Coordinates of C-alpha atoms in Angstrom, one line a residue:
M1 CA 8.8 14.8 5.2
S2 CA 8.8 18.8 5.0
E3 CA 7.9 21.5 8.0
A4 CA 5.0 22.5 5.7
L5 CA 3.5 18.8 5.4
Q6 CA 3.3 17.9 8.5
A7 CA 2.0 20.7 10.0
N8 CA -1.1 20.1 11.5
P9 CA -2.7 17.1 10.2
V10 CA -5.6 15.2 11.2
L11 CA -4.7 12.5 13.9
V12 CA -6.4 9.4 13.5
V13 CA -6.0 8.6 16.8
D14 CA -5.6 4.3 16.6
F15 CA -8.5 2.4 19.1
G16 CA -7.0 -0.9 18.5
A17 CA -9.0 -1.3 15.4
Q18 CA -8.4 -3.4 12.2
Y19 CA -8.9 -0.1 10.2
A20 CA -7.2 2.6 11.5
Q21 CA -5.3 3.2 8.7
L22 CA -7.8 2.5 5.7
I23 CA -9.5 5.5 7.8
A24 CA -5.7 7.8 7.1
R25 CA -6.1 6.8 3.6
R26 CA -9.5 7.6 3.2
V27 CA -8.9 11.5 4.6
R28 CA -5.9 11.5 2.4
E29 CA -8.5 10.6 -0.7
A30 CA -10.7 14.5 0.7
K31 CA -7.6 15.1 0.2
V32 CA -6.3 16.3 3.8
Y33 CA -3.3 15.1 5.2
S34 CA -3.5 11.7 8.2
E35 CA -1.7 10.4 10.3
V36 CA -2.9 7.9 12.6
V37 CA -1.2 7.9 16.1
P38 CA -1.9 5.3 18.8
H39 CA -4.8 6.1 22.0
T40 CA -2.4 5.9 24.0
M41 CA 0.0 9.4 22.9
S42 CA -1.1 12.0 26.3
V43 CA -3.3 15.2 25.4
N44 CA -0.8 17.0 25.9
D45 CA 0.9 15.1 22.9
M46 CA -1.8 15.7 20.6
L47 CA -2.3 18.7 21.0
A48 CA 1.3 19.6 20.5
R49 CA 1.0 18.6 16.8
E50 CA -1.7 21.2 16.5
P51 CA -4.0 19.7 14.6
R52 CA -6.5 20.9 12.3
A53 CA -9.2 18.1 14.0
V54 CA -9.0 14.3 15.0
I55 CA -10.9 11.2 14.5
L56 CA -10.8 8.6 16.9
S57 CA -11.3 4.9 15.4
G58 CA -12.9 1.5 16.4
G59 CA -11.7 -1.2 18.9
P60 CA -11.9 -4.1 19.6
S61 CA -13.3 -3.4 23.7
S62 CA -16.1 -2.5 25.3
V63 CA -16.1 1.2 26.7
Y64 CA -16.3 0.1 30.4
A65 CA -15.1 -3.1 30.4
E66 CA -11.8 -3.4 33.1
G67 CA -8.5 -2.3 31.3
A68 CA -10.6 -0.8 28.1
P69 CA -8.7 2.4 26.5
A70 CA -10.5 4.9 27.6
L71 CA -10.3 8.9 26.3
D72 CA -9.7 12.4 28.4
V73 CA -12.2 14.2 28.1
A74 CA -9.4 17.6 27.7
L75 CA -9.9 16.4 24.0
L76 CA -13.0 17.1 23.8
E77 CA -13.1 20.1 25.4
A78 CA -9.7 22.0 24.0
G79 CA -11.6 22.9 20.6
V80 CA -10.5 21.0 18.3
P81 CA -13.2 20.2 16.6
V82 CA -13.4 15.4 17.1
M83 CA -14.8 12.6 15.5
G84 CA -15.4 9.1 16.5
L85 CA -16.1 6.1 14.9
C86 CA -17.2 2.8 16.0
Y87 CA -15.7 2.7 19.9
G88 CA -14.6 6.0 19.6
F89 CA -18.1 6.9 19.0
Q90 CA -18.3 5.5 22.6
A91 CA -15.4 6.5 24.2
M92 CA -17.1 9.8 23.4
V93 CA -20.3 9.3 24.8
Q94 CA -18.9 8.0 28.8
A95 CA -15.9 11.1 28.1
L96 CA -19.1 13.5 27.9
G97 CA -20.9 11.9 30.8
G98 CA -24.1 9.5 28.2
T99 CA -24.4 6.4 28.5
V100 CA -23.9 3.6 26.3
A101 CA -25.0 0.2 27.9
H102 CA -25.0 -2.9 26.7
T103 CA -28.8 -3.8 24.8
G104 CA -28.5 -7.6 23.7
R105 CA -28.6 -5.8 20.3
G106 CA -25.8 -6.1 19.1
E107 CA -25.3 -4.8 15.2
Y108 CA -23.2 -7.0 12.8
G109 CA -21.9 -5.9 9.2
H110 CA -25.0 -4.4 6.4
T111 CA -27.4 -2.4 8.9
P112 CA -30.1 -0.2 7.6
A113 CA -29.5 2.7 9.2
T114 CA -31.9 6.5 8.9
V115 CA -31.0 10.2 9.5
T116 CA -33.4 11.9 10.9
D117 CA -31.6 15.4 9.9
T118 CA -30.3 15.1 6.2
G119 CA -29.3 18.9 6.3
S120 CA -27.0 18.8 9.3
T121 CA -23.0 18.8 9.1
L122 CA -22.1 14.7 8.7
F123 CA -25.8 14.0 6.5
D124 CA -26.0 17.6 4.5
G125 CA -26.8 15.8 0.5
Q126 CA -27.7 12.6 2.1
P127 CA -30.5 9.4 1.8
A128 CA -32.5 9.3 4.5
E129 CA -32.3 6.0 4.3
Q130 CA -28.6 4.5 4.2
S131 CA -26.4 1.6 4.3
V132 CA -24.1 1.4 7.0
W133 CA -21.1 -1.4 8.5
M134 CA -21.5 -1.5 12.0
S135 CA -20.0 -4.1 14.2
H136 CA -21.6 -3.0 18.0
G137 CA -22.3 -5.4 20.4
D138 CA -23.5 -1.9 22.8
S139 CA -25.0 0.7 21.8
V140 CA -25.3 4.4 22.9
S141 CA -28.2 5.1 24.8
Q142 CA -28.6 8.5 26.0
A143 CA -26.2 11.0 23.9
P144 CA -24.4 13.9 26.7
E145 CA -25.9 16.6 27.4
G146 CA -25.9 19.2 23.8
M147 CA -25.5 17.0 21.3
R148 CA -29.0 16.5 19.1
V149 CA -28.9 12.9 17.4
T150 CA -29.1 12.8 13.3
A151 CA -29.5 9.0 12.7
R152 CA -30.4 6.1 14.6
S153 CA -30.8 2.1 13.6
E154 CA -33.1 -0.1 14.5
G155 CA -30.9 -1.3 17.3
A156 CA -29.1 2.0 18.0
A157 CA -31.7 4.8 19.3
V158 CA -28.4 6.6 19.3
A159 CA -26.6 6.1 15.8
A160 CA -25.4 9.8 15.2
F161 CA -24.7 12.5 17.3
E162 CA -23.2 15.9 16.2
D163 CA -22.6 19.9 18.3
D164 CA -21.6 22.8 16.0
E165 CA -21.2 24.8 18.5
R166 CA -18.3 22.5 19.8
R167 CA -17.8 21.1 16.7
L168 CA -18.2 16.8 18.3
Y169 CA -19.8 14.5 15.7
G170 CA -19.6 10.7 15.7
V171 CA -21.1 7.8 13.9
Q172 CA -22.1 4.7 15.5
W173 CA -20.6 3.0 11.9
H174 CA -17.2 2.6 10.4
P175 CA -18.2 5.4 7.3
E176 CA -14.2 4.0 6.0
V177 CA -15.6 0.9 4.8
L178 CA -16.9 0.5 1.3
H179 CA -19.8 -1.0 2.4
S180 CA -21.0 1.8 4.0
E181 CA -22.8 3.6 1.3
Q182 CA -22.2 7.0 2.2
G183 CA -19.7 7.0 4.5
Q184 CA -17.1 8.9 2.1
R185 CA -19.3 11.6 2.3
V186 CA -19.3 11.7 5.9
L187 CA -16.5 11.8 6.5
E188 CA -16.3 14.7 4.0
N189 CA -18.1 16.4 5.5
F190 CA -16.0 16.4 8.6
L191 CA -13.6 17.7 7.6
W192 CA -14.3 20.1 4.5
K193 CA -17.9 21.1 6.3
G194 CA -17.3 20.6 10.7
A195 CA -14.1 21.4 10.8
G196 CA -13.4 23.8 7.8
I197 CA -10.1 22.1 6.4
P198 CA -9.2 23.0 2.6
A199 CA -9.2 19.9 0.3
D200 CA -5.3 20.8 -0.1
W201 CA -3.2 17.9 0.1
T202 CA -3.1 16.7 -4.0
P203 CA -0.4 15.2 -6.3
A204 CA 0.7 18.4 -7.2
N205 CA 1.2 20.5 -3.8
V206 CA 2.6 17.2 -2.6
V207 CA 5.8 17.3 -4.9
D208 CA 6.6 20.8 -4.7
E209 CA 6.7 19.9 -1.0
L210 CA 8.5 16.3 -1.3
V211 CA 11.2 17.9 -3.8
E212 CA 11.7 21.0 -1.5
S213 CA 12.4 18.6 1.7
V214 CA 14.6 15.9 -0.1
R215 CA 16.2 19.4 -1.6
S216 CA 16.7 20.4 2.0
Q217 CA 17.9 17.3 3.4
I218 CA 20.1 15.9 0.5
G219 CA 21.9 20.1 0.0
P220 CA 25.3 19.5 -2.9
G221 CA 25.9 15.7 -1.1
R222 CA 25.5 13.1 -3.8
V223 CA 22.7 10.3 -4.0
L224 CA 22.6 6.1 -4.8
C225 CA 19.3 4.4 -5.3
A226 CA 18.4 1.1 -6.1
L227 CA 16.1 0.9 -9.3
S228 CA 14.4 -2.0 -8.7
G229 CA 11.5 -1.8 -12.1
G230 CA 8.8 -1.6 -8.8
V231 CA 6.4 1.2 -7.8
D232 CA 7.6 2.8 -5.0
S233 CA 11.3 2.7 -5.9
S234 CA 11.1 4.3 -9.4
V235 CA 8.9 6.9 -8.1
A236 CA 11.4 7.2 -5.4
A237 CA 14.0 7.7 -7.9
A238 CA 12.6 10.0 -9.9
L239 CA 11.2 12.2 -7.0
V240 CA 14.7 12.7 -5.6
Q241 CA 16.0 13.2 -9.3
R242 CA 12.9 16.5 -9.8
A243 CA 14.9 17.4 -6.2
V244 CA 18.5 17.3 -7.3
G245 CA 19.5 15.9 -11.1
D246 CA 22.4 14.3 -11.2
Q247 CA 23.6 14.0 -7.9
L248 CA 21.5 11.5 -8.3
T249 CA 22.7 7.9 -9.8
C250 CA 20.8 4.9 -9.8
V251 CA 22.0 1.4 -9.7
F252 CA 19.7 -0.8 -11.9
V253 CA 20.4 -5.2 -10.9
D254 CA 19.8 -6.5 -14.0
H255 CA 20.3 -10.6 -12.8
G256 CA 18.0 -11.5 -15.3
L257 CA 14.6 -12.9 -13.2
L258 CA 12.2 -9.8 -14.6
R259 CA 9.3 -10.6 -16.7
E260 CA 8.9 -10.0 -19.9
G261 CA 9.6 -6.3 -21.1
E262 CA 10.3 -4.7 -17.2
A263 CA 14.5 -4.3 -17.6
G264 CA 13.3 -2.4 -20.7
Q265 CA 11.1 0.1 -19.1
V266 CA 13.7 0.3 -15.7
E267 CA 16.9 1.1 -18.7
K268 CA 15.1 3.0 -21.4
D269 CA 11.6 4.6 -20.7
F270 CA 11.9 5.3 -17.1
V271 CA 15.7 7.5 -18.1
A272 CA 13.9 9.0 -20.5
A273 CA 10.6 9.9 -18.1
T274 CA 13.0 11.5 -15.8
G275 CA 16.7 12.1 -16.9
V276 CA 18.2 9.7 -14.4
T277 CA 21.9 8.7 -14.3
L278 CA 21.7 4.6 -14.5
I279 CA 24.1 2.1 -14.1
V280 CA 22.9 -1.2 -15.2
Y281 CA 24.6 -4.3 -14.2
D282 CA 24.0 -7.0 -16.2
A283 CA 24.3 -10.0 -13.7
R284 CA 21.9 -12.8 -15.4
E285 CA 24.4 -14.9 -16.5
Q286 CA 26.2 -14.6 -12.6
F287 CA 22.4 -15.4 -10.7
L288 CA 21.6 -18.1 -13.4
T289 CA 24.9 -20.1 -12.4
A290 CA 24.4 -19.6 -8.5
L291 CA 20.9 -20.8 -8.9
A292 CA 21.4 -23.7 -10.6
G293 CA 19.9 -27.1 -9.1
V294 CA 18.2 -25.0 -6.6
T295 CA 14.7 -26.0 -6.1
D296 CA 13.6 -25.1 -2.2
P297 CA 11.9 -21.6 -1.7
E298 CA 13.9 -20.5 1.2
Q299 CA 18.0 -21.3 -0.2
K300 CA 16.8 -19.9 -3.8
R301 CA 16.0 -16.6 -2.5
K302 CA 19.1 -16.4 0.3
I303 CA 20.9 -17.0 -3.1
I304 CA 19.4 -14.4 -4.9
G305 CA 20.0 -11.8 -2.0
A306 CA 23.1 -12.7 -1.9
Q307 CA 24.6 -12.0 -5.1
F308 CA 22.4 -9.0 -5.6
I309 CA 24.5 -8.0 -2.5
R310 CA 27.9 -8.7 -3.8
C311 CA 26.2 -6.7 -7.7
F312 CA 25.1 -3.5 -5.6
E313 CA 28.6 -3.6 -3.6
Q314 CA 30.3 -3.5 -6.9
A315 CA 28.4 -0.5 -8.2
A316 CA 28.6 1.0 -5.0
R317 CA 32.6 0.6 -4.9
D318 CA 32.2 2.2 -8.6
V319 CA 30.3 5.7 -7.1
V320 CA 30.9 6.0 -4.1
G321 CA 34.7 6.1 -5.2
H322 CA 34.8 8.9 -6.5
A323 CA 33.7 12.4 -5.8
D324 CA 32.0 14.7 -8.4
A325 CA 34.6 17.5 -9.4
D326 CA 33.4 19.6 -6.4
G327 CA 34.6 16.7 -3.8
H328 CA 31.6 16.4 -3.0
P329 CA 31.5 12.2 -1.5
V330 CA 28.0 10.2 -2.2
E331 CA 26.8 10.5 1.7
F332 CA 23.1 9.7 1.3
L333 CA 20.6 6.1 -0.1
V334 CA 17.1 7.2 -1.1
Q335 CA 14.6 3.6 0.1
G336 CA 11.2 4.6 -0.6
T337 CA 9.2 3.4 2.3
L338 CA 5.8 4.0 2.3
Y339 CA 3.7 5.2 5.4
P340 CA 2.2 1.5 6.1
D341 CA 5.9 0.4 6.9
V342 CA 6.2 3.1 9.9
V343 CA 2.7 2.6 11.3
E344 CA 3.6 -0.9 11.2
S345 CA 7.5 -0.5 12.7
G346 CA 6.8 1.4 15.4
G347 CA 6.9 5.2 13.4
G348 CA 11.0 5.1 13.9
E349 CA 11.7 8.5 12.7
G350 CA 15.8 10.3 12.0
A351 CA 18.4 9.3 9.6
A352 CA 20.0 5.7 10.0
N353 CA 22.8 4.0 9.0
I354 CA 21.6 1.3 6.2
K355 CA 23.0 -2.5 7.0
S356 CA 23.2 -5.2 5.3
H357 CA 19.8 -7.1 6.6
H358 CA 18.2 -3.8 5.4
N359 CA 15.6 -4.0 2.4
V360 CA 17.6 -2.3 -0.4
G361 CA 19.4 -6.6 -0.6
G362 CA 22.3 -4.7 2.3
L363 CA 25.2 -3.5 2.4
P364 CA 28.7 -3.6 3.9
E365 CA 28.8 -2.5 7.0
D366 CA 31.3 0.2 7.2
L367 CA 29.3 1.9 3.5
Q368 CA 27.3 4.2 6.0
F369 CA 25.3 6.2 4.6
T370 CA 22.4 8.6 5.2
L371 CA 19.1 7.6 4.5
V372 CA 16.2 10.0 2.5
E373 CA 13.1 8.1 2.6
P374 CA 10.7 11.0 0.2
L375 CA 7.8 8.7 0.5
R376 CA 7.2 7.8 4.2
A377 CA 4.3 10.0 4.6
L378 CA 2.8 8.6 1.8
F379 CA 0.1 5.3 0.7
K380 CA 0.7 3.2 -1.7
D381 CA -2.5 4.7 -4.4
E382 CA -1.1 8.3 -2.8
V383 CA 2.9 7.0 -5.0
R384 CA 1.0 6.6 -7.7
A385 CA -0.4 9.8 -7.4
V386 CA 2.9 11.1 -7.0
G387 CA 4.6 9.0 -9.7
L388 CA 2.2 10.0 -12.5
E389 CA 2.5 13.5 -12.2
L390 CA 6.1 13.4 -11.8
G391 CA 6.3 12.0 -15.4
V392 CA 7.4 8.3 -14.7
P393 CA 5.8 6.2 -17.4
E394 CA 2.4 4.7 -16.5
V395 CA 3.6 0.7 -17.0
I396 CA 5.9 1.5 -14.5
V397 CA 3.3 3.9 -11.7
W398 CA 0.3 0.8 -12.1
R399 CA 3.0 -2.2 -12.3
Q400 CA 1.4 -4.7 -10.4
P401 CA 4.0 -6.1 -6.8
F402 CA 6.4 -8.4 -8.1
P403 CA 8.9 -10.1 -5.5
G404 CA 12.2 -9.1 -5.0
P405 CA 13.3 -12.5 -5.7
G406 CA 11.8 -12.3 -9.4
L407 CA 10.5 -15.0 -11.9
A408 CA 12.5 -17.8 -9.5
I409 CA 10.2 -18.5 -7.0
R410 CA 7.5 -18.2 -9.2
I411 CA 8.7 -21.8 -10.8
I412 CA 8.6 -24.3 -8.5
G413 CA 11.3 -26.4 -8.6
A414 CA 15.0 -25.8 -9.9
V415 CA 15.4 -22.1 -12.1
D416 CA 17.4 -22.4 -15.2
A417 CA 17.4 -20.7 -18.1
E418 CA 15.1 -22.5 -20.5
R419 CA 12.2 -22.3 -17.4
L420 CA 12.7 -19.3 -17.8
D421 CA 11.9 -18.2 -21.2
I422 CA 8.7 -20.7 -20.7
L423 CA 7.1 -18.5 -17.8
R424 CA 8.4 -15.9 -19.1
R425 CA 6.2 -15.6 -22.3
A426 CA 3.0 -17.3 -20.4
D427 CA 3.4 -14.5 -18.1
A428 CA 3.7 -11.8 -20.6
I429 CA 0.2 -13.9 -22.3
A430 CA -1.9 -13.8 -19.3
R431 CA -1.2 -10.2 -18.6
A432 CA -1.7 -8.7 -21.6
E433 CA -5.4 -11.0 -21.9
L434 CA -6.2 -9.1 -18.1
T435 CA -5.0 -5.9 -19.6
A436 CA -7.0 -6.2 -22.9
A437 CA -10.1 -7.2 -20.4
G438 CA -9.4 -3.5 -18.4
L439 CA -8.8 -5.8 -15.6
D440 CA -5.4 -4.1 -14.1
R441 CA -7.0 -1.7 -11.9
D442 CA -8.8 -4.8 -10.5
I443 CA -6.9 -7.7 -9.7
W444 CA -3.4 -6.4 -7.1
Q445 CA -1.4 -9.1 -8.4
C446 CA -1.6 -12.1 -10.4
P447 CA 1.6 -14.2 -10.0
V448 CA 1.8 -17.3 -12.5
V449 CA 3.5 -20.3 -11.3
L450 CA 4.9 -22.7 -13.8
L451 CA 5.3 -26.1 -12.6
A452 CA 8.7 -26.6 -13.6
D453 CA 9.0 -30.2 -11.5
V454 CA 5.2 -31.4 -12.7
R455 CA 3.6 -33.1 -16.2
S456 CA 0.6 -34.3 -17.1
V457 CA -0.4 -36.1 -19.9
G458 CA -2.0 -34.3 -23.2
V459 CA -3.0 -33.7 -26.7
Q460 CA -1.5 -31.3 -29.3
G461 CA -2.3 -31.8 -32.8
D462 CA -2.7 -35.5 -33.3
G463 CA 0.1 -36.0 -31.1
R464 CA 0.4 -37.3 -26.7
T465 CA 2.3 -34.3 -25.5
Y466 CA 3.5 -34.5 -22.1
G467 CA 3.8 -30.8 -21.0
H468 CA 3.8 -28.4 -18.3
P469 CA 0.9 -27.2 -16.2
I470 CA 0.6 -23.1 -15.6
V471 CA -1.1 -21.8 -12.6
L472 CA -3.1 -18.2 -12.7
R473 CA -2.9 -17.2 -9.6
P474 CA -5.5 -13.6 -9.3
V475 CA -6.1 -11.7 -6.5
S476 CA -7.8 -8.5 -5.6
S477 CA -6.8 -6.5 -2.2
E478 CA -6.1 -3.5 -0.8
D479 CA -2.8 -3.9 1.1
A480 CA -1.7 -7.4 0.7
M481 CA -1.7 -8.4 4.1
T482 CA -5.1 -10.7 3.1
A483 CA -6.4 -11.5 0.0
D484 CA -9.1 -12.6 -2.0
W485 CA -8.9 -14.6 -6.0
T486 CA -10.7 -12.2 -8.5
R487 CA -13.5 -13.6 -10.6
V488 CA -11.8 -13.3 -13.8
P489 CA -14.6 -13.4 -16.4
Y490 CA -15.0 -17.5 -17.9
E491 CA -14.3 -15.7 -21.0
T492 CA -10.7 -14.2 -20.1
L493 CA -9.4 -17.1 -18.9
A494 CA -10.3 -19.2 -21.9
R495 CA -9.1 -16.8 -23.8
I496 CA -5.2 -16.8 -21.3
S497 CA -5.2 -20.6 -21.4
T498 CA -5.8 -21.1 -25.1
R499 CA -3.6 -18.5 -26.2
I500 CA -0.4 -19.9 -24.0
T501 CA -1.4 -23.7 -24.6
N502 CA -0.9 -22.6 -28.2
E503 CA 1.9 -20.4 -28.2
V504 CA 3.7 -22.1 -25.2
R505 CA 4.3 -25.4 -27.1
E506 CA 6.1 -26.8 -23.8
V507 CA 2.6 -26.4 -21.3
N508 CA -0.4 -27.8 -22.0
R509 CA -2.5 -27.6 -18.9
V510 CA -3.3 -24.0 -17.6
T511 CA -5.9 -24.5 -14.0
L512 CA -6.7 -21.4 -11.5
D513 CA -5.7 -20.8 -7.7
I514 CA -9.5 -20.1 -6.5
T515 CA -7.4 -20.2 -2.6
S516 CA -7.7 -17.2 0.0
K517 CA -4.9 -15.8 2.1
P518 CA -5.7 -16.5 4.6
P519 CA -5.4 -19.3 4.7
G520 CA -3.3 -19.3 1.1
T521 CA -0.3 -16.7 0.6
I522 CA 0.2 -14.4 -2.9
E523 CA 3.1 -16.2 -4.3
W524 CA 3.2 -19.8 -3.9
E525 CA 6.9 -20.1 -2.7

């Protein structure tokens, strides 16, 4: 990440909220760069980042409970624009001398709120009556001195306040969730009007900054990238290629476990669009031989991982073993790490030596690279926007998340060429019909599962059949941590079922998985 992009972020202070990352995403959607920091970070460290604004998240605690996270009033006196949400709102009140009380009238979920000043900074251009998403048991009974109350609800006489002179703002609800009808506009008004931040976090600007950063990091060195065909590795590769051109070599291991047409997308469409140098390892027979007769899903994963390591090791030896004409060896490895990965792993920074446990599939311990992570400041939706800006084909940019072990873990039972063919054809039909119905952006992922070790009786034509069942698993999610099954229209489901049972003769039954996560997982294995 370049210094220009890191400079002057909007800091989202996490008080233990389930929505902290979502707040940062919403700020990014307002075209303003943001980062999540823990509430334990000192005010001095926050101010050292020279933030353009600070947003205080919600949290599970009561502000007056013993051990509850406290807010240092020095942050509110530093002249930096601050906005508090839910717990952050109440923490501001407590720090500034207002009153937070347990009134016995909590508000949860959809709640009507009344804006008492529709010309204020936060609520300019919004209706006086709006539905917001509340989640509080305590309420602010007295606003701090100097704060102008600009909204109320039945259970909160002080539901929002503003102080334009000190540039301090707060709302009792969660504007970051979609259930708050005007939530994004409230955040945008704070950022653009209250804090005066320009909306300059755009895909074009991001690409320019990241290309310059990668170019500066790599210099004349050579780079290796394990290309899976997924969104993250494809966009990372395209970005590095834009920065350093033929100094990058991508390795694509074709293990024969991809869906219909995906290997071709990588080998032809991606290369044509980006001009990247690609080495393809055809390891289909090698993977099928290793997987023969294996039914345990964990064993499948381990076998696939081990085979991938061997293939990538060979590719690394082939590429690394030869310096370029100017004598530059391969010393960098590209990885598609995203911002949620950084936050969830504790925000570790710095270059790293890639070991065999790493998610590129692993490398020998004596083969060391400096890590290049051009996407580590981005969320998934931003990665897609950057990919489109770079010219990555839309079919790759909007590709649904797909597991590393591929179709092997969507076959319940042993994996062989015949079963892969059955599943590929069924999966292609399901994807085609969901696309035709315009549901690609509504569905996070739709695994198609082959119950290879299960047979059911059916009738096709005038004869009795004994075929395989197929399971459709359409789910909606923002981050895959939780998910709900997607309510696909019956007409679309009917077309999928009819086409699969007509065109894939080995299948005589199509079923629908309507389990949420939790308790179920998105993939079956």
